[in-house]
Amino acid sequence: EEIVICGHQVEPVGVSIASSTISTVLKWESSQNTHYIQFFIGFTNYLLP
């Protein structure tokens, strides 16, 4: 059994990033804006195990 909470998939064997969260990040458009790039790097670092 599994459940998705706040973008994380919780299973009896552990916690991982939900596939819907990963697909959302992959669909983001690239930007040359420094603030956006800093946000993106911070967000993706949060997703790392």
JSON list of C-alpha atoms in Angstrom, two decimals:
[
{"chain": "A", "resi": 1, "resn": "GLU", "atom": "CA", "xyz": [0.00, 0.00, 0.00]},
{"chain": "A", "resi": 2, "resn": "GLU", "atom": "CA", "xyz": [1.23, 3.51, -0.77]},
{"chain": "A", "resi": 3, "resn": "ILE", "atom": "CA", "xyz": [0.08, 7.09, -0.24]},
{"chain": "A", "resi": 4, "resn": "VAL", "atom": "CA", "xyz": [1.19, 10.41, -1.75]},
{"chain": "A", "resi": 5, "resn": "ILE", "atom": "CA", "xyz": [1.69, 13.23, 0.75]},
{"chain": "A", "resi": 6, "resn": "CYS", "atom": "CA", "xyz": [3.02, 16.67, -0.23]},
{"chain": "A", "resi": 7, "resn": "GLY", "atom": "CA", "xyz": [4.67, 15.33, -3.38]},
{"chain": "A", "resi": 8, "resn": "HIS", "atom": "CA", "xyz": [6.28, 12.35, -1.62]},
{"chain": "A", "resi": 9, "resn": "GLN", "atom": "CA", "xyz": [5.27, 8.75, -2.14]},
{"chain": "A", "resi": 10, "resn": "VAL", "atom": "CA", "xyz": [5.21, 6.89, 1.18]},
{"chain": "A", "resi": 11, "resn": "GLU", "atom": "CA", "xyz": [5.44, 3.10, 1.06]},
{"chain": "A", "resi": 12, "resn": "PRO", "atom": "CA", "xyz": [6.20, 0.44, 3.68]},
{"chain": "A", "resi": 13, "resn": "VAL", "atom": "CA", "xyz": [9.76, 0.18, 2.30]},
{"chain": "A", "resi": 14, "resn": "GLY", "atom": "CA", "xyz": [10.48, 3.92, 2.35]},
{"chain": "A", "resi": 15, "resn": "VAL", "atom": "CA", "xyz": [9.77, 7.39, 0.99]},
{"chain": "A", "resi": 16, "resn": "SER", "atom": "CA", "xyz": [10.41, 8.62, -2.57]},
{"chain": "A", "resi": 17, "resn": "ILE", "atom": "CA", "xyz": [9.46, 11.52, -4.80]},
{"chain": "A", "resi": 18, "resn": "ALA", "atom": "CA", "xyz": [6.04, 11.07, -6.41]},
{"chain": "A", "resi": 19, "resn": "SER", "atom": "CA", "xyz": [6.15, 10.60, -10.19]},
{"chain": "A", "resi": 20, "resn": "SER", "atom": "CA", "xyz": [3.70, 13.48, -10.61]},
{"chain": "A", "resi": 21, "resn": "THR", "atom": "CA", "xyz": [6.18, 15.83, -8.93]},
{"chain": "A", "resi": 22, "resn": "ILE", "atom": "CA", "xyz": [9.01, 14.67, -11.19]},
{"chain": "A", "resi": 23, "resn": "SER", "atom": "CA", "xyz": [6.93, 15.11, -14.35]},
{"chain": "A", "resi": 24, "resn": "THR", "atom": "CA", "xyz": [5.93, 18.62, -13.24]},
{"chain": "A", "resi": 25, "resn": "VAL", "atom": "CA", "xyz": [9.57, 19.63, -12.76]},
{"chain": "A", "resi": 26, "resn": "LEU", "atom": "CA", "xyz": [10.54, 18.18, -16.15]},
{"chain": "A", "resi": 27, "resn": "LYS", "atom": "CA", "xyz": [7.83, 20.26, -17.86]},
{"chain": "A", "resi": 28, "resn": "TRP", "atom": "CA", "xyz": [9.07, 23.59, -16.46]},
{"chain": "A", "resi": 29, "resn": "GLU", "atom": "CA", "xyz": [10.42, 25.95, -19.09]},
{"chain": "A", "resi": 30, "resn": "SER", "atom": "CA", "xyz": [14.02, 27.09, -18.84]},
{"chain": "A", "resi": 31, "resn": "SER", "atom": "CA", "xyz": [14.77, 30.69, -17.97]},
{"chain": "A", "resi": 32, "resn": "GLN", "atom": "CA", "xyz": [17.69, 33.11, -18.02]},
{"chain": "A", "resi": 33, "resn": "ASN", "atom": "CA", "xyz": [16.35, 34.93, -14.96]},
{"chain": "A", "resi": 34, "resn": "THR", "atom": "CA", "xyz": [18.84, 34.59, -12.07]},
{"chain": "A", "resi": 35, "resn": "HIS", "atom": "CA", "xyz": [16.12, 34.52, -9.41]},
{"chain": "A", "resi": 36, "resn": "TYR", "atom": "CA", "xyz": [14.25, 31.71, -11.21]},
{"chain": "A", "resi": 37, "resn": "ILE", "atom": "CA", "xyz": [17.44, 29.68, -11.67]},
{"chain": "A", "resi": 38, "resn": "GLN", "atom": "CA", "xyz": [18.23, 29.99, -7.95]},
{"chain": "A", "resi": 39, "resn": "PHE", "atom": "CA", "xyz": [14.68, 28.89, -7.11]},
{"chain": "A", "resi": 40, "resn": "PHE", "atom": "CA", "xyz": [14.90, 25.91, -9.48]},
{"chain": "A", "resi": 41, "resn": "ILE", "atom": "CA", "xyz": [18.24, 24.75, -8.06]},
{"chain": "A", "resi": 42, "resn": "GLY", "atom": "CA", "xyz": [16.95, 25.10, -4.51]},
{"chain": "A", "resi": 43, "resn": "PHE", "atom": "CA", "xyz": [13.77, 23.19, -5.30]},
{"chain": "A", "resi": 44, "resn": "THR", "atom": "CA", "xyz": [15.55, 20.35, -7.08]},
{"chain": "A", "resi": 45, "resn": "ASN", "atom": "CA", "xyz": [18.08, 20.09, -4.23]},
{"chain": "A", "resi": 46, "resn": "TYR", "atom": "CA", "xyz": [15.13, 19.70, -1.87]},
{"chain": "A", "resi": 47, "resn": "LEU", "atom": "CA", "xyz": [13.96, 16.75, -3.95]},
{"chain": "A", "resi": 48, "resn": "LEU", "atom": "CA", "xyz": [17.31, 14.95, -3.77]},
{"chain": "A", "resi": 49, "resn": "PRO", "atom": "CA", "xyz": [17.50, 12.06, -1.29]}
]
